[in-house]
Coordinates of C-alpha atoms in Angstrom, one line a residue:
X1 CA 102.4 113.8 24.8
X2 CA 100.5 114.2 28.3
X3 CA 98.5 111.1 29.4
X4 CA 94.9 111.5 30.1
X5 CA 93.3 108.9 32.5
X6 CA 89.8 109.7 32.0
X7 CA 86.9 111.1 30.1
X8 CA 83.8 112.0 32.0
X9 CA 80.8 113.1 29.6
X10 CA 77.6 114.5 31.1
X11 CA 79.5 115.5 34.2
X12 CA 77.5 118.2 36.8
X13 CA 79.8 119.1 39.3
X14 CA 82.8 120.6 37.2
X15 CA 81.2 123.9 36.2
X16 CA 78.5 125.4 35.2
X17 CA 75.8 123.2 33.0
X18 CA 76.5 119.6 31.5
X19 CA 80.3 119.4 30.6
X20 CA 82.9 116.7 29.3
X21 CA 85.5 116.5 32.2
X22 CA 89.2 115.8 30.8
X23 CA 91.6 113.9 33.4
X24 CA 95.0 114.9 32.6
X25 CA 97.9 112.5 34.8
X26 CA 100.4 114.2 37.0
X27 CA 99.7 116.4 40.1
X28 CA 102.8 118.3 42.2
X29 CA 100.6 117.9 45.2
X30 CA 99.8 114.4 47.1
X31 CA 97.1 115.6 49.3
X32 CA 96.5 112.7 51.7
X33 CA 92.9 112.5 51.2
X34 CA 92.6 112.1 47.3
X35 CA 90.2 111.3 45.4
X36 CA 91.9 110.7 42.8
X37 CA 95.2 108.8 43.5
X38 CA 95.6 107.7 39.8
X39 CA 96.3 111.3 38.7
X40 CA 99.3 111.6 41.0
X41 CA 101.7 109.9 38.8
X42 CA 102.3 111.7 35.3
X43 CA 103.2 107.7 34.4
X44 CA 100.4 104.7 33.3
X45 CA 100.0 102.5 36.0
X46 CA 97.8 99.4 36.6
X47 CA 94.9 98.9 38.3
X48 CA 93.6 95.6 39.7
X49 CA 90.3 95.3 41.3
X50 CA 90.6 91.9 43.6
X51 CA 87.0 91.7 44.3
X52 CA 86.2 91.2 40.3
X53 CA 88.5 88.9 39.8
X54 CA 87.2 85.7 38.6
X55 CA 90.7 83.6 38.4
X56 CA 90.5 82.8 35.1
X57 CA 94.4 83.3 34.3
X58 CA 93.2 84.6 31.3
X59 CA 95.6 87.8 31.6
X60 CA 98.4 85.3 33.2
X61 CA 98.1 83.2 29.5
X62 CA 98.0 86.0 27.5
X63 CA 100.8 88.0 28.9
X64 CA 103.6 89.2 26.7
X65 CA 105.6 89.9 29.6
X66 CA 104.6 86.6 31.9
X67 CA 104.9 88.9 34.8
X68 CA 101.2 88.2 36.0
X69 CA 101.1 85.0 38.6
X70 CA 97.5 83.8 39.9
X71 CA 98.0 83.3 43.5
X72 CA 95.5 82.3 46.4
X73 CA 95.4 86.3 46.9
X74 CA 95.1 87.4 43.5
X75 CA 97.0 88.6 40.7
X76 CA 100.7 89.6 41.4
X77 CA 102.3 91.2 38.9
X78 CA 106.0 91.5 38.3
X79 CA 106.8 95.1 38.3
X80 CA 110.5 93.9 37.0
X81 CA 108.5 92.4 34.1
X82 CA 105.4 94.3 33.5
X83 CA 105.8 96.9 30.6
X84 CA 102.3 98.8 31.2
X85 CA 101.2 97.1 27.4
X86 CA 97.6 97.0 28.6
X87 CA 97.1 93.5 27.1
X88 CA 95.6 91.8 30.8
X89 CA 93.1 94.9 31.1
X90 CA 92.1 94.4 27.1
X91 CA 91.8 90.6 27.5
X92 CA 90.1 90.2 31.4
X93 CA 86.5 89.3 31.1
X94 CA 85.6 90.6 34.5
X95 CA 87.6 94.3 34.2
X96 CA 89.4 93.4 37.1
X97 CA 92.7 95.1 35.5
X98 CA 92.8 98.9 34.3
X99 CA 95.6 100.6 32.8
X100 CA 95.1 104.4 33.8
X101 CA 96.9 106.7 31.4
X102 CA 96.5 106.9 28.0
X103 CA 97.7 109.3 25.1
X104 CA 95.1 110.7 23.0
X105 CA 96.1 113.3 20.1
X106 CA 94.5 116.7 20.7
X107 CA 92.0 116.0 18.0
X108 CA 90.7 112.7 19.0
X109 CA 90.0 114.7 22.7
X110 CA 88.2 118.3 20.0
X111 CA 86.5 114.9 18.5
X112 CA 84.9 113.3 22.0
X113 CA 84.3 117.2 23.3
X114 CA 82.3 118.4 19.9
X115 CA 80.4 115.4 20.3
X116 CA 78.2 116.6 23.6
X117 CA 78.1 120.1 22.2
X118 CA 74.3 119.5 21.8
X119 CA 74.2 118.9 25.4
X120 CA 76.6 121.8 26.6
X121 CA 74.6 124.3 24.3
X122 CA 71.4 123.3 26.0
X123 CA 72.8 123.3 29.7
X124 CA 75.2 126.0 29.3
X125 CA 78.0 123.6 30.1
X126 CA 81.4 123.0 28.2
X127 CA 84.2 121.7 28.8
X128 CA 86.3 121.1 31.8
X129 CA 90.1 120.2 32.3
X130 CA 90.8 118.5 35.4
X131 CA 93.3 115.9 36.9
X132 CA 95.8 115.7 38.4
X133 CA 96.8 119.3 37.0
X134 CA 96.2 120.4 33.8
X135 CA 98.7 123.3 34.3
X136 CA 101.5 120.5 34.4
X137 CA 100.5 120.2 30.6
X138 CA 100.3 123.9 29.7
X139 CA 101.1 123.2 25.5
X140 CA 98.3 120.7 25.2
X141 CA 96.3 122.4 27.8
X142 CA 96.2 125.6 25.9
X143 CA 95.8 124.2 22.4
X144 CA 93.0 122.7 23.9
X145 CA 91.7 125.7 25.2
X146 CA 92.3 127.4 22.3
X147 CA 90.4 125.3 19.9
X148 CA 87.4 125.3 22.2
X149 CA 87.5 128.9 22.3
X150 CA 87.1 129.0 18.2
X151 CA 84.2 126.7 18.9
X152 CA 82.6 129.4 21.5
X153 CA 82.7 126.2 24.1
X154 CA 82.5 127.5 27.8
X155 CA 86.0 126.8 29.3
X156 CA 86.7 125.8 32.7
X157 CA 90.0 124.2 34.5
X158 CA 90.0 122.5 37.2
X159 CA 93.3 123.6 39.3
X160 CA 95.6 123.7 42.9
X161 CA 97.5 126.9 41.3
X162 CA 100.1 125.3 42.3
X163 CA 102.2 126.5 38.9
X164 CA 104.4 129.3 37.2
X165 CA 103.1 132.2 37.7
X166 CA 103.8 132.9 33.9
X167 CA 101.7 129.7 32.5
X168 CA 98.5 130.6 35.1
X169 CA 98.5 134.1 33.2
X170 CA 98.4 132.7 29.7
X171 CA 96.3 130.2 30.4
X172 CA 93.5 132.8 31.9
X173 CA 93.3 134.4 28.5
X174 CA 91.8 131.1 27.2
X175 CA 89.7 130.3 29.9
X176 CA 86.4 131.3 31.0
X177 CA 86.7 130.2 34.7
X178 CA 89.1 128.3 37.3
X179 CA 88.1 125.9 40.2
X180 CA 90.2 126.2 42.9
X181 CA 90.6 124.1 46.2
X182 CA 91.9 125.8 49.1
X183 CA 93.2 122.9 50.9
X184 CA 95.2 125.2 54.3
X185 CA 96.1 128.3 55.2
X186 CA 98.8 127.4 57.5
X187 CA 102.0 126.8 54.8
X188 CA 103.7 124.1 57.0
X189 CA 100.5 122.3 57.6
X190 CA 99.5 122.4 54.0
X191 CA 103.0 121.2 53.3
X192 CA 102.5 118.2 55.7
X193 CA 99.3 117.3 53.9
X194 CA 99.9 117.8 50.8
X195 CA 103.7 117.9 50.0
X196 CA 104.0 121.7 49.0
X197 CA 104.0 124.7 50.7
X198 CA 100.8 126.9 49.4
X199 CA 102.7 130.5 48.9
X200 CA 102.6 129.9 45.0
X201 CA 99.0 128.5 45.4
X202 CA 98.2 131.7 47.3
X203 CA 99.5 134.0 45.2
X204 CA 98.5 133.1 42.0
X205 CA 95.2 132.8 43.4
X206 CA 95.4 136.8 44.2
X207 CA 96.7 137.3 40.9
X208 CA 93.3 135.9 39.3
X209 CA 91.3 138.0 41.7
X210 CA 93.6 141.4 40.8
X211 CA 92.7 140.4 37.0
X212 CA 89.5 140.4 37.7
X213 CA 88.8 136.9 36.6
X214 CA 86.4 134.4 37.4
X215 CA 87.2 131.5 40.1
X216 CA 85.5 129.8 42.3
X217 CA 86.6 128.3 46.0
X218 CA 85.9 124.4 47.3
X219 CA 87.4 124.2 50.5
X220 CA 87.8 120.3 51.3
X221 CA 86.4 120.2 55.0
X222 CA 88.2 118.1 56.7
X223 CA 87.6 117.6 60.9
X224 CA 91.4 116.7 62.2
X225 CA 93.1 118.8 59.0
X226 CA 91.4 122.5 58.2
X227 CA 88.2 122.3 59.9
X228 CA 89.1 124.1 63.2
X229 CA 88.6 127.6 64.0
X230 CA 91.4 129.2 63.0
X231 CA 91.7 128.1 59.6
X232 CA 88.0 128.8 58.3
X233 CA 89.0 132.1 60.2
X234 CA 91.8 132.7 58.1
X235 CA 90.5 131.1 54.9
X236 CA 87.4 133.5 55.4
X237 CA 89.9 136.7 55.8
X238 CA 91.9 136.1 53.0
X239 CA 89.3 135.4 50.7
X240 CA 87.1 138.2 51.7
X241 CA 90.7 140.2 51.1
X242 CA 90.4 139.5 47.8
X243 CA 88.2 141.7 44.7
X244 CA 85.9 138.7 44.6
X245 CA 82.7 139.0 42.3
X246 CA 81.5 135.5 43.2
X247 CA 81.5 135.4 47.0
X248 CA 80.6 131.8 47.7
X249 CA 82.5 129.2 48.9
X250 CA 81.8 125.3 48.5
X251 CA 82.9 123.2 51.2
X252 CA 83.3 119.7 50.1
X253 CA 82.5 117.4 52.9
X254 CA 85.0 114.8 54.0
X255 CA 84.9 111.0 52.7
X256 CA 87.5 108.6 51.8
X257 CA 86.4 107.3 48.2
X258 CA 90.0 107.4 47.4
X259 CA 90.7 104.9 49.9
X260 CA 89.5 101.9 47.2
X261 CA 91.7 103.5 44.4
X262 CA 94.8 103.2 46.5
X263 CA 93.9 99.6 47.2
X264 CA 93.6 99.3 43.7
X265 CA 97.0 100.7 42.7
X266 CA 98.7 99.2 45.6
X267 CA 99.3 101.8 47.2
X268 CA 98.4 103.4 50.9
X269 CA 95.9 105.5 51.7
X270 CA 96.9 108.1 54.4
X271 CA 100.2 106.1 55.0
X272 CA 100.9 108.0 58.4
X273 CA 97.6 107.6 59.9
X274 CA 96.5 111.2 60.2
X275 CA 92.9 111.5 62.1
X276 CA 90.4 112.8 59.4
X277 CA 87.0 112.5 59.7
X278 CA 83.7 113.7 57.8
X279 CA 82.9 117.1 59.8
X280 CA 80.0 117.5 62.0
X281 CA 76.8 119.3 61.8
X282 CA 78.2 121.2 64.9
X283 CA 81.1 121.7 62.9
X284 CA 80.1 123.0 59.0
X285 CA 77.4 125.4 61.1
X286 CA 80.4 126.8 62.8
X287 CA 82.1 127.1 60.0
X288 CA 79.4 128.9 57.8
X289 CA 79.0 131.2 60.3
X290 CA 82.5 132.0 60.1
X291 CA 82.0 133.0 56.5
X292 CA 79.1 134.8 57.0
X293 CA 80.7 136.8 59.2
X294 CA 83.0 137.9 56.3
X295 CA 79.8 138.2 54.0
X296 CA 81.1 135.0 52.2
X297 CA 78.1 132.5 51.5
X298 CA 78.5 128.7 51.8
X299 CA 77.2 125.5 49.4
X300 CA 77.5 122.2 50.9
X301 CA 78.3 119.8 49.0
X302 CA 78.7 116.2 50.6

């Protein structure tokens, strides 16, 4: 069973309307900048927020494992030892520890979507699937998909393309519309930033557009990574190349929220150092003219 690591209700920036985000665990990129380092790993993993830690040794007494050790720096835990049980996050009164990844049956997820139908009906929201990738989980994601459908709930996932061919077809017959992120349109450099080549990205993202189906673009600006002139120039091309409805691009401006979540994990944010920066005015003016220039239009989304 796939492991979902959050549940976002009343969420406004995952499609159209109000909509109940689903965070499925896994991703075949590691883009340097994420936002959301927990959904790399298809695995649980633990959490620890130093800062709310109140040393109580509360989750050291009540350890199955005893692999948790209050030191002057924290709580270590024992990665020989620790077993992902969840009982330190359950038992912490500050909700210093997490435990990200949990396995929910498909219906107790139809249960927690039907319950904001009210508010998607209203809004013209639904539901979206997001992680991570949901295409990593095509049998639950399509079940999913497919039960919403019966409902007449508005379908979206969230998705890098970065998939068989095969499993992006299927799953556009039970979707109303993809989000896509175009990370870079230079393969090597996409590669250095985010582990993969984009050729399949690329191409199933053509595929889409041939079908006629609905996506939409977010380009994640980035000044140091895809923000120069040449990219947006190319970005711009290819996606005016494209039978493209929709015509609008969002470019997400640069920040490094997922900086905290890799603390959090233990892990290291942008490990080789690469210069990235929040783009300048200068900058995302240059680049919307870019796309004008190709009769794309731009949001700005910060």
């Amino acid at each position: 069973m796939s492991l979902i690591f959050d549940i976002k209700r009343y969420a406004i920036n995952d499609g159209p309307g109000i909509r109940t985000t689903i965070f499925m665990k896994g991703c075949p990129l590691s883009c340097v900048w994420c936002h959301n380092p927990e959904g790399l790993s298809s695995r649980k993993q633990k959490l620890y927020t130093k800062k709310k830690c109140i040393g109580c040794r509360t989750c050291v007494e009540n350890c199955p494992q005893k692999a948790l050790t209050l030191t002057p720096d924290g709580i270590v835990t024992d990665s020989s030892l620790c077993n992902l049980c969840g009982t330190c996050a359950e038992v912490c009164p500050a909700m210093a520890m997490e435990i990200s990844g949990t396995e929910y049956s498909i219906d107790y997820l139809m249960g927690e979507i039907e319950k904001e139908t009210v508010f998607m009906d209203r809004s013209e929201g639904g539901v979206t699937f997001c992680g991570g990738e949901p295409l990593l989980h095509p049998d639950m994601l399509l079940e999913l998909l497919h039960r919403c459908g019966e409902l007449g709930i508005h379908r979206v996932v969230d998705t890098t393309l970065h998939a068989k061919p095969e499993t992006v077809r299927e799953v556009m017959e039970h979707t109303e519309l993809f989000l896509v992120d175009l990370k870079h349109m230079d393969s090597d450099k996409h590669k250095l930033y985010c582990g993969v080549s984009n050729e399949l990205i690329l191409s199933n993202l053509r595929m889409i557009a041939d079908a006629g189906h609905e996506f939409h673009i977010r380009i994640p600006l980035i000044e140091g990574v895809n923000a120069d002139e040449d990219n947006i120039t190319h970005s711009a091309a290819f996606l005016a190349s494209l039978p493209w409805k929709y015509h609008t691009v969002n470019l997400l401006l640069y920040h490094d929220i997922g900086k905290n979540k890799h603390e959090k994990l233990g892990t290291v944010y942008n490990p080789n150092h690469y210069p990235m920066a929040t783009p300048s005015e200068e900058t995302v003016q240059r680049c919307k003219d870019i796309f004008s220039a190709y009769n794309i239009n731009v949001i700005i989304r910060g």
